[in-house]
mmCIF file of C-alpha atoms in Angstrom:
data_model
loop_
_atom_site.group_PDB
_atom_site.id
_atom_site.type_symbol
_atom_site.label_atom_id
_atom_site.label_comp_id
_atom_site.label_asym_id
_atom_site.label_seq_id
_atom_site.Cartn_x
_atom_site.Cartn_y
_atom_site.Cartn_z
ATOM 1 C CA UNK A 1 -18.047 -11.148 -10.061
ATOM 2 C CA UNK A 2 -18.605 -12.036 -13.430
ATOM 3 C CA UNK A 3 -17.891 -15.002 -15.606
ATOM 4 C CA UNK A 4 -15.132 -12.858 -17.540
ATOM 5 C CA UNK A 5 -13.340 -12.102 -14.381
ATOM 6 C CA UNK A 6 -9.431 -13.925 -13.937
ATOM 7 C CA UNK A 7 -9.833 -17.221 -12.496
ATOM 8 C CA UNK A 8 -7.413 -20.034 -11.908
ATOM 9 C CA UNK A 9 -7.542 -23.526 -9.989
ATOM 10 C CA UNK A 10 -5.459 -26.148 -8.845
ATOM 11 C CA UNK A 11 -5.212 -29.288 -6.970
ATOM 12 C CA UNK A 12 -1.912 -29.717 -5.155
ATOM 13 C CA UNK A 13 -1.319 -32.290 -1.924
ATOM 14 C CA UNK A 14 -0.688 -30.338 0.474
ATOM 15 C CA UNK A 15 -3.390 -29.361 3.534
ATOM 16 C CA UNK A 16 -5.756 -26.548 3.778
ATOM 17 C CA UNK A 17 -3.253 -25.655 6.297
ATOM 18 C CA UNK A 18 -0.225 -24.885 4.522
ATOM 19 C CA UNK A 19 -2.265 -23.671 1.153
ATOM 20 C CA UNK A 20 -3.793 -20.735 3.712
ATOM 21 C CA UNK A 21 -0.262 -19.762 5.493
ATOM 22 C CA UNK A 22 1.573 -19.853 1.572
ATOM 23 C CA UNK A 23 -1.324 -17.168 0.573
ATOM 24 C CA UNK A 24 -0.618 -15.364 4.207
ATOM 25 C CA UNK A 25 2.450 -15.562 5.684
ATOM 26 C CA UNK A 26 4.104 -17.326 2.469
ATOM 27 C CA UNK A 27 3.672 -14.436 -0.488
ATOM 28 C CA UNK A 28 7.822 -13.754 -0.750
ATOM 29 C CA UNK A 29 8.406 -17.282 -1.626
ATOM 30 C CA UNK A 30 5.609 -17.576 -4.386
ATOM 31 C CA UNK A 31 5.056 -13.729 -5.621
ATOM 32 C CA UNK A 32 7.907 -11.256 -4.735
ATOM 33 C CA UNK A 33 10.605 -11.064 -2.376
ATOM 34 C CA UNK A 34 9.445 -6.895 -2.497
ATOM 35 C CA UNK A 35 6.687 -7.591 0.141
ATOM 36 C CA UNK A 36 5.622 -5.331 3.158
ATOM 37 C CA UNK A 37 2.750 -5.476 5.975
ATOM 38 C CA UNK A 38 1.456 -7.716 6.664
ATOM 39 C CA UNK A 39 -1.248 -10.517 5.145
ATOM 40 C CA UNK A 40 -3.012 -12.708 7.780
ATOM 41 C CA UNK A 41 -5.884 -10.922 9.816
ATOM 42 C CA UNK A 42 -8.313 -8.983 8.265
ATOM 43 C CA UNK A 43 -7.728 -5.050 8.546
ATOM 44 C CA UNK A 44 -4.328 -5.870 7.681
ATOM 45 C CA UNK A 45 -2.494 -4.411 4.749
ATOM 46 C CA UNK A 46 0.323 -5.346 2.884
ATOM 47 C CA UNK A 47 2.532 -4.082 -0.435
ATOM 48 C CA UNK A 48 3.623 -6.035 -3.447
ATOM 49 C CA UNK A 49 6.784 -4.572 -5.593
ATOM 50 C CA UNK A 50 8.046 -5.345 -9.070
ATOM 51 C CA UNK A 51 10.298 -2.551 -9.876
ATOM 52 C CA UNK A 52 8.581 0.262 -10.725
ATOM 53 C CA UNK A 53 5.201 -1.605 -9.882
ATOM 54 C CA UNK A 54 3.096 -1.748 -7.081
ATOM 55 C CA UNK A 55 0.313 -3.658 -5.749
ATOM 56 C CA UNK A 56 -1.197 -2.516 -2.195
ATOM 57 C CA UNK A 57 -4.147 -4.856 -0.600
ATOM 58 C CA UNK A 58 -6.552 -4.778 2.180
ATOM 59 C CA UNK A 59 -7.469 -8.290 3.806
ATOM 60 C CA UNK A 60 -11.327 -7.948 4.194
ATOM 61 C CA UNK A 61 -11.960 -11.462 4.974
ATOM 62 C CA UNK A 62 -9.926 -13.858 6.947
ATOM 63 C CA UNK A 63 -11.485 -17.677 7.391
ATOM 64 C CA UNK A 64 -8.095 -19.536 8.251
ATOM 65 C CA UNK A 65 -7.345 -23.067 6.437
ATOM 66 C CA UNK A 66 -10.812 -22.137 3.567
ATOM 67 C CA UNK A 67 -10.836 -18.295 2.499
ATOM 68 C CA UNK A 68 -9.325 -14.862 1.718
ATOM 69 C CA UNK A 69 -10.535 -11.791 0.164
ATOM 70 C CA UNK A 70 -8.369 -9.232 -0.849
ATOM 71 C CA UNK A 71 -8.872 -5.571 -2.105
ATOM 72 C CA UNK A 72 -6.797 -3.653 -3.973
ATOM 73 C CA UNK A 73 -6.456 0.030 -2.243
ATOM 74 C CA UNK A 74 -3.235 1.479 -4.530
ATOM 75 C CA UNK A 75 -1.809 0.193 -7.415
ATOM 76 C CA UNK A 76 1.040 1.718 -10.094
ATOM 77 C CA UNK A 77 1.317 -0.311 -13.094
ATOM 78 C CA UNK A 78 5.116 0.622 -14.437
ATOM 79 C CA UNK A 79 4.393 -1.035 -17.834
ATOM 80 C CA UNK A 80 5.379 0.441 -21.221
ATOM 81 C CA UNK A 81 1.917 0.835 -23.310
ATOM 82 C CA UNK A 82 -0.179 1.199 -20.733
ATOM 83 C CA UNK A 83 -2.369 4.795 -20.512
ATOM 84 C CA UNK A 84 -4.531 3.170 -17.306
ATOM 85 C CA UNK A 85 -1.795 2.436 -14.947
ATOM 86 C CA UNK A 86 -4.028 2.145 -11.942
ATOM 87 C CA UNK A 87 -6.771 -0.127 -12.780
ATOM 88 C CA UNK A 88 -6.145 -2.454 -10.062
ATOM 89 C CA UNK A 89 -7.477 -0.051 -7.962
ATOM 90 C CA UNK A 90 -10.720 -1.185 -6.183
ATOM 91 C CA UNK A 91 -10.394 -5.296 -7.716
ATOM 92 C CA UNK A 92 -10.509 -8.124 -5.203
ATOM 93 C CA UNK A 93 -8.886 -11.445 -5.345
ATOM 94 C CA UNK A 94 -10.925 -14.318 -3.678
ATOM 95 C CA UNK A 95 -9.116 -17.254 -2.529
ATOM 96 C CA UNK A 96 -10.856 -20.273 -1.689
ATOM 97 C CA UNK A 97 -9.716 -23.604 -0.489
ATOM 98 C CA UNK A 98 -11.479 -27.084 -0.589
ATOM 99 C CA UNK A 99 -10.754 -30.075 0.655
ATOM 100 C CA UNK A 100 -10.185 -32.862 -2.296
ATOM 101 C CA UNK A 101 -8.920 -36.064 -1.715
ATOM 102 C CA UNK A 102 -5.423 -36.017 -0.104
ATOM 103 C CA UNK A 103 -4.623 -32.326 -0.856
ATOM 104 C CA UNK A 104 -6.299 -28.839 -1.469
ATOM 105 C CA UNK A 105 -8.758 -27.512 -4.235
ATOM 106 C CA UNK A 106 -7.437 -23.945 -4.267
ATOM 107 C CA UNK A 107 -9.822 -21.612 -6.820
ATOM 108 C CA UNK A 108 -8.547 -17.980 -7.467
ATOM 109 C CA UNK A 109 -10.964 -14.972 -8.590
ATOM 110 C CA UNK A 110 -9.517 -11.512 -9.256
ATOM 111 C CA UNK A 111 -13.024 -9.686 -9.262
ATOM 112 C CA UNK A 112 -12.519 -6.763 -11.310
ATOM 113 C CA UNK A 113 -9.569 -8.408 -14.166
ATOM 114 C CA UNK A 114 -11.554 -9.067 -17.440
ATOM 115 C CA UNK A 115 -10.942 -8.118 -20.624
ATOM 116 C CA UNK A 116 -12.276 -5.171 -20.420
ATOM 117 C CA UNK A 117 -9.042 -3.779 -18.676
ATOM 118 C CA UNK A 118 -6.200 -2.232 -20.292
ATOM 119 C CA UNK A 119 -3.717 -4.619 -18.721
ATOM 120 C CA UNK A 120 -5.842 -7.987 -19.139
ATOM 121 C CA UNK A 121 -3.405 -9.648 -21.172
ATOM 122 C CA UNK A 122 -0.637 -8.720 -19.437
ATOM 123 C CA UNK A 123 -1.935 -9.194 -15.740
ATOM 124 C CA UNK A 124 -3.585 -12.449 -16.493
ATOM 125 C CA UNK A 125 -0.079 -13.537 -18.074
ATOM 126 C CA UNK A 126 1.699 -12.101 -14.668
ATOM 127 C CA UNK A 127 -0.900 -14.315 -12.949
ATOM 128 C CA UNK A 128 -0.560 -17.227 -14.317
ATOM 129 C CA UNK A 129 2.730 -17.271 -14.155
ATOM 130 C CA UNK A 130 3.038 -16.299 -10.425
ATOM 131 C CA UNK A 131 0.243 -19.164 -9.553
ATOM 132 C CA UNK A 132 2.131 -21.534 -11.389
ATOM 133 C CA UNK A 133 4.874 -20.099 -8.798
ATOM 134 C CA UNK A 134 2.690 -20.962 -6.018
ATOM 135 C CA UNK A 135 1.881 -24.336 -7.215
ATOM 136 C CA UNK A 136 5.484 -25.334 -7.430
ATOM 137 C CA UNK A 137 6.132 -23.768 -3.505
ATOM 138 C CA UNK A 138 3.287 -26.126 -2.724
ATOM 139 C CA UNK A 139 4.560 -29.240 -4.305
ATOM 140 C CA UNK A 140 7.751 -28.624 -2.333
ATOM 141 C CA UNK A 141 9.419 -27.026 -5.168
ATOM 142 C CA UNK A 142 11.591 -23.615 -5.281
ATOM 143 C CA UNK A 143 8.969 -20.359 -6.321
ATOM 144 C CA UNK A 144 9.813 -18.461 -9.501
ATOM 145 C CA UNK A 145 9.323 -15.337 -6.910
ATOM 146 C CA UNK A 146 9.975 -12.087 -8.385
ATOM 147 C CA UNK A 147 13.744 -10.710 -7.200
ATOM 148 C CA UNK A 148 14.634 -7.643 -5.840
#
């Protein structure tokens, strides 16, 4: 990882707990409703749709209620202006989750995203947008998840 790569973090009250099974079990209510596979176990593998667009990820590490690590093993970016439409290809997002105060510390690294890729201003928009989408599923609010 370097310094350049996407990161966000949040504090939200909810436990370790629920953070883990929103990032596991959770993804349609926070990311997009266009989800397949499955998420929790490592070895698993699961598919992420926006249209045209597709994400497909590899858990390689599983540490329930403090850590995941996904890779990216197929991606099609369906976005106009892009010439590098697979650059996701071989990134990994890092999730990990502290304890802080009455909630969860929950930090975000997409290894890989810098701005050195075609797509950086565009993916890290699409990120922070869908995290903020998390956030609100973990406050107990409705997800701006991505429709089919």
């Amino acid at each position: 990882m370097t310094t350049t790569d996407y990161q966000h973090s949040f504090t939200v009250p909810a436990s370790m707990e629920t953070v883990y099974a929103a990032l596991t079990a959770g993804i349609p209510a926070w990311w997009t409703e266009d989800f397949s596979g499955k998420a929790t176990q490592p070895g698993e593998v699961f598919t992420v749709r926006f249209g045209g667009t597709f994400m497909t990820f590899r858990i390689d590490a599983a540490l329930p209620g403090h850590k995941l690590t996904w890779t990216c093993t197929d991606n099609l970016q369906d976005m106009p202006g892009l010439s590098h439409r697979t650059e996701w290809i071989g990134t990994r997002m890092h999730w990990q989750l502290t304890p802080e105060g009455n909630g969860t510390h929950l930090e975000m690294v997409h290894e890989g995203l810098n701005p050195e890729v075609e797509c950086w201003n565009i993916c890290q928009q699409g990120w922070n947008f869908f995290l903020g989408s998390l956030r609100k599923v973990l406050e107990g609010e409705k997800g701006d998840t991505w429709k089919v």
